[in-house]
Coordinates of C-alpha atoms in Angstrom, one line a residue:
Chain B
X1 CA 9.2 -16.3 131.8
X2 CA 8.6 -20.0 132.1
X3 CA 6.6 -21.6 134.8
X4 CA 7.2 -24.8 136.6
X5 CA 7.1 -27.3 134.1
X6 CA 6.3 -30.7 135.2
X7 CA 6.2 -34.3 133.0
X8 CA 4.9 -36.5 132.7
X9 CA 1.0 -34.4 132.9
X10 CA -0.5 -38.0 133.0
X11 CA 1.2 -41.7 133.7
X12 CA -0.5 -44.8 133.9
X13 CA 1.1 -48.0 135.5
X14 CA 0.8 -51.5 136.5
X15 CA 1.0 -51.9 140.4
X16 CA 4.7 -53.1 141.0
X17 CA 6.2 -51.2 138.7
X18 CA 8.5 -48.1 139.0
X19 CA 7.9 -44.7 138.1
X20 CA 9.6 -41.3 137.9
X21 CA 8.4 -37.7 137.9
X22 CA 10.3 -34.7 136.7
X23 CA 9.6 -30.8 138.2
X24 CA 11.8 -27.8 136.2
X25 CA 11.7 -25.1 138.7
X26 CA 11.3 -21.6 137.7
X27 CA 14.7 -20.3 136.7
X28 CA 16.8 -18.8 139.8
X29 CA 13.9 -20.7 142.4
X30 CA 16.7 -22.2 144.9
X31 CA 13.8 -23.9 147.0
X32 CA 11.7 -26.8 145.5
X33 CA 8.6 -28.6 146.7
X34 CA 7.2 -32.0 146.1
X35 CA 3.1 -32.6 147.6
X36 CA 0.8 -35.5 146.7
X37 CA -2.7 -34.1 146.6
X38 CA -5.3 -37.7 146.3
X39 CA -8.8 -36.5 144.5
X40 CA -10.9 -33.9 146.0
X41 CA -8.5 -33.3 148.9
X42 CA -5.8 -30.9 150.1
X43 CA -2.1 -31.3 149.8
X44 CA 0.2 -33.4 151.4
X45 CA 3.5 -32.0 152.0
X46 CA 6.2 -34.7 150.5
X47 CA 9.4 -32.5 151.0
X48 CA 11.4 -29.7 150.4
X49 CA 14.8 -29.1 148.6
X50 CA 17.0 -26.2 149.3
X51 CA 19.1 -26.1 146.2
X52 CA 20.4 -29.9 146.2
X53 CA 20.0 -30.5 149.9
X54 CA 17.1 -31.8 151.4
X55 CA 16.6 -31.1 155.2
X56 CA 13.2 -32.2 155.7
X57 CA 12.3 -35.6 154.3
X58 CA 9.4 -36.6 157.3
X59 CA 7.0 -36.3 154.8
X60 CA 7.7 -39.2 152.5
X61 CA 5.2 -41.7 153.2
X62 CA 7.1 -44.9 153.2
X63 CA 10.8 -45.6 152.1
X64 CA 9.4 -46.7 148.4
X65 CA 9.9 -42.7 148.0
X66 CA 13.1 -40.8 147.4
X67 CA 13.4 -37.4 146.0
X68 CA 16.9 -35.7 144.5
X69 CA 17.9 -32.8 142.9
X70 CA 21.1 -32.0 141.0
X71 CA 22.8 -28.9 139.8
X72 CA 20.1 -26.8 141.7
X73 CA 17.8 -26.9 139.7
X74 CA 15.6 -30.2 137.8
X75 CA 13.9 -33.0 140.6
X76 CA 13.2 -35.9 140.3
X77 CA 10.4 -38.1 142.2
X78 CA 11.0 -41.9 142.6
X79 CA 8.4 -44.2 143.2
X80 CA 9.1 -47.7 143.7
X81 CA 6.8 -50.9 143.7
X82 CA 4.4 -48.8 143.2
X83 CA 0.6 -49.6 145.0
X84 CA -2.7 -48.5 144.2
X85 CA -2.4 -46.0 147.0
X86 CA 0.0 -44.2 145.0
X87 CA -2.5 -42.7 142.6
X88 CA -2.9 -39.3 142.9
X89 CA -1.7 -35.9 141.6
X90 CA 2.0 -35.0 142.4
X91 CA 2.4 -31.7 142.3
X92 CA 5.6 -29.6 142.3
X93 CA 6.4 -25.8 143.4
X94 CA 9.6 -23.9 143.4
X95 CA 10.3 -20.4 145.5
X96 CA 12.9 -17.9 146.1
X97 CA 16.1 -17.9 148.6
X98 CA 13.9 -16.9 151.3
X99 CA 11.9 -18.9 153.6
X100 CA 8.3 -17.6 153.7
X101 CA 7.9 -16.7 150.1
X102 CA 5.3 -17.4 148.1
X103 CA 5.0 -20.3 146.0
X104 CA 5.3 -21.0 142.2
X105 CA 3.1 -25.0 141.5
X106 CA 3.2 -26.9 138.2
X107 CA 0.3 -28.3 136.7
X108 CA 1.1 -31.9 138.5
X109 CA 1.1 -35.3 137.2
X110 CA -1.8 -37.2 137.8
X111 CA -0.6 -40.8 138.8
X112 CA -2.9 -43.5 138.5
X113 CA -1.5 -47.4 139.4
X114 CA -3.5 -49.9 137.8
Chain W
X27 CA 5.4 -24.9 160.0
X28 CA 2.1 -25.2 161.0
X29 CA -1.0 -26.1 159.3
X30 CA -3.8 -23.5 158.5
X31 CA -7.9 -24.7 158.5
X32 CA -10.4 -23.7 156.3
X33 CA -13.7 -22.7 156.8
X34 CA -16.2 -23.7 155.2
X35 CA -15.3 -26.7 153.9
X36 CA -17.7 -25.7 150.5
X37 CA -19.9 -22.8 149.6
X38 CA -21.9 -22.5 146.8
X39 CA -23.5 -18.6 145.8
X40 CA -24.4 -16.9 142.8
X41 CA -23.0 -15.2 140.0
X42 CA -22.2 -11.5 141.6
X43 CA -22.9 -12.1 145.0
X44 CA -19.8 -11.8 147.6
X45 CA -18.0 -14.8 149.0
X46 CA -16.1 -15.2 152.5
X47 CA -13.8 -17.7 153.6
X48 CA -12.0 -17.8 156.4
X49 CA -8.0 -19.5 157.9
X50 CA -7.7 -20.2 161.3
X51 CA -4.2 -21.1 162.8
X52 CA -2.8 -21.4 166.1
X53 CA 1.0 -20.2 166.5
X54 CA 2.4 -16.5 165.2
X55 CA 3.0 -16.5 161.7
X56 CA 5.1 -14.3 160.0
X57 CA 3.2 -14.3 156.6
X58 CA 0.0 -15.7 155.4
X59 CA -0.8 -16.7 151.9
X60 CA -3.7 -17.3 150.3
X61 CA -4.1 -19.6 147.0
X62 CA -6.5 -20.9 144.4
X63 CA -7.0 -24.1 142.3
X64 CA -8.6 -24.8 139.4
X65 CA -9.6 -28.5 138.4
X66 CA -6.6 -29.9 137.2
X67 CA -4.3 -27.3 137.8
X68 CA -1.8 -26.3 140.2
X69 CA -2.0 -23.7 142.9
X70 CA -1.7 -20.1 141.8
X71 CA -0.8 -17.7 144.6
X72 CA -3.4 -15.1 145.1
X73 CA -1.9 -12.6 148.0
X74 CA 0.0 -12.3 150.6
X75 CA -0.4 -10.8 154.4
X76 CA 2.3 -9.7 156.4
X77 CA 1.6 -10.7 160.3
X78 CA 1.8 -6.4 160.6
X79 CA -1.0 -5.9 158.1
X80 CA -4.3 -5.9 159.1
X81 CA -5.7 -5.8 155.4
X82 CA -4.8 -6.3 152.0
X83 CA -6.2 -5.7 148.7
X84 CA -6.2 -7.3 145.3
X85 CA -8.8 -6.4 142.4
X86 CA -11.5 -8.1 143.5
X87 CA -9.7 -9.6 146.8
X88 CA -9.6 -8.5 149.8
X89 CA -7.7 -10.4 152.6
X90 CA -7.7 -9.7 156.2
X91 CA -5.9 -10.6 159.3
X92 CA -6.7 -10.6 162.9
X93 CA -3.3 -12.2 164.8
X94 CA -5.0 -11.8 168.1
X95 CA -7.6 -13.9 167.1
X96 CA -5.4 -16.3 164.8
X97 CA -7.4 -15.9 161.8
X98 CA -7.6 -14.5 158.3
X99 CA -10.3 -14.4 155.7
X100 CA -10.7 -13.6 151.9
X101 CA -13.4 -11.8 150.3
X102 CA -14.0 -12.0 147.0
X103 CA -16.6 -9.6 145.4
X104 CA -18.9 -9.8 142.7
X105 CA -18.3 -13.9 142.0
X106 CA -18.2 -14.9 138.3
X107 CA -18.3 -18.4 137.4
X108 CA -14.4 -18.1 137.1
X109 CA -14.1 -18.1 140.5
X110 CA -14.8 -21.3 141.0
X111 CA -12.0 -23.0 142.4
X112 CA -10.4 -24.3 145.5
X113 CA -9.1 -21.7 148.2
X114 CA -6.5 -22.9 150.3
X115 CA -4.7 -20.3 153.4
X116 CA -1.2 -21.4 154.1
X117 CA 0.4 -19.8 157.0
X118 CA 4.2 -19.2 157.2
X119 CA 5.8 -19.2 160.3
X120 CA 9.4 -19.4 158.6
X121 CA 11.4 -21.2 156.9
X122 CA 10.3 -23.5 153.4
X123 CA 8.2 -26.5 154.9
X124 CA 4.5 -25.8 154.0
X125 CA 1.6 -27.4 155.3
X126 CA -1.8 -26.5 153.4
X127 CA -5.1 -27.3 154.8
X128 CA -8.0 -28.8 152.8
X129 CA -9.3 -25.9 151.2
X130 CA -12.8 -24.6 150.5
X131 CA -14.8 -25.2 147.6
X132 CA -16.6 -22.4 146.0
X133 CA -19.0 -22.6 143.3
X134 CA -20.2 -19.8 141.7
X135 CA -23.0 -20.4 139.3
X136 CA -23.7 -18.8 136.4

């Protein structure tokens, strides 16, 4: 079957400007994951859904982020005003029901903020 | 959730020689995972350990775990240049929040 699907794969902006990034969990996945992995390093946990709720948010890095989901299933990423610290890959994951399972990632978008 | 480390940071062997890495984490776990990344690609799940396993194998992979000691490591046999990637451990103590470390480096050459 499908694999997380992400888009856009690459998005260039002008600092300032707003941007959105989409993640299409696996089928079925009710748990979704957003991380921000900047070049050569690991990942930075953004925050998790589990189905449209999201309990965990700490991991946003300023309020310029917001994350929802609807009907279970497509997310969307929000950046506003966006800064030059911004650029890096976003990368999204989706999972089973149950805590503790294995991950399914997307390729990521790679961000870059002019 | 708690964070898993890494060790070593980069390695870089030959084309059919062995290569170790190693997780180190300090709370019980009830799972730990093991991943891989290619440039420009995601994370693709390699194998998981259940905190009641002691070892685990996968083709070429083989994972172990020592919970007294708080540690894992993966060994991957006979390298091909295909293995180069990033290796990142990620163990799960429950729930969905996942923290990854920052991954070793491995470079097999050809």
């Amino acid at each position: 079957g499908a694999g997380v699907s992400q888009s856009p794969s690459n998005k260039v902006t002008e600092k300032g400007k707003d941007v959105e990034l989409r993640c299409d969990p696996i089928s079925g996945h009710t748990a979704l994951y957003w991380y921000r992995q900047s070049l050569g390093q690991g990942l930075e946990f953004l925050i998790y859904f589990q189905g449209n709720s999201a309990p965990d948010k700490s991991g946003l890095p300023s309020d310029r982020f917001s994350a929802e989901r609807t009907g279970g299933s497509v997310s969307t990423l929000t950046i506003q005003r966006t800064q030059q610290e911004d650029s890096a890959v976003y990368l999204c994951a989706s999972s089973g029901t149950e805590g503790n399972q294995p991950q399914h990632f997307g390729d990521g978008t790679r961000l870059s903020i002019l | 959730s708690q964070q898993g480390e890494e060790d070593p940071q980069a390695l870089s062997i030959q084309e059919g020689e062995n290569a170790t890495m190693n997780c180190s984490y300090k709370t019980s776990i009830n799972n730990l995972q093991w991943y891989r990344q290619n440039s420009g690609r995601g994370l693709v799940h390699l194998i998981l350990i259940r905190s009641n396993e002691r070892e685990k194998h996968s083709g070429r992979l083989r994972v172990t775990l020592d919970t007294s000691k708080k540690s894992s490591s993966l060994l991957i046999t006979a390298s091909r240049a295909a293995d180069t990637a990033s290796y990142f451990c990620a163990p799960r103590t429950g729930g969905f929040k996942t923290i990854f470390g920052a991954g070793t480096r491995l470079f097999v050459k050809a």
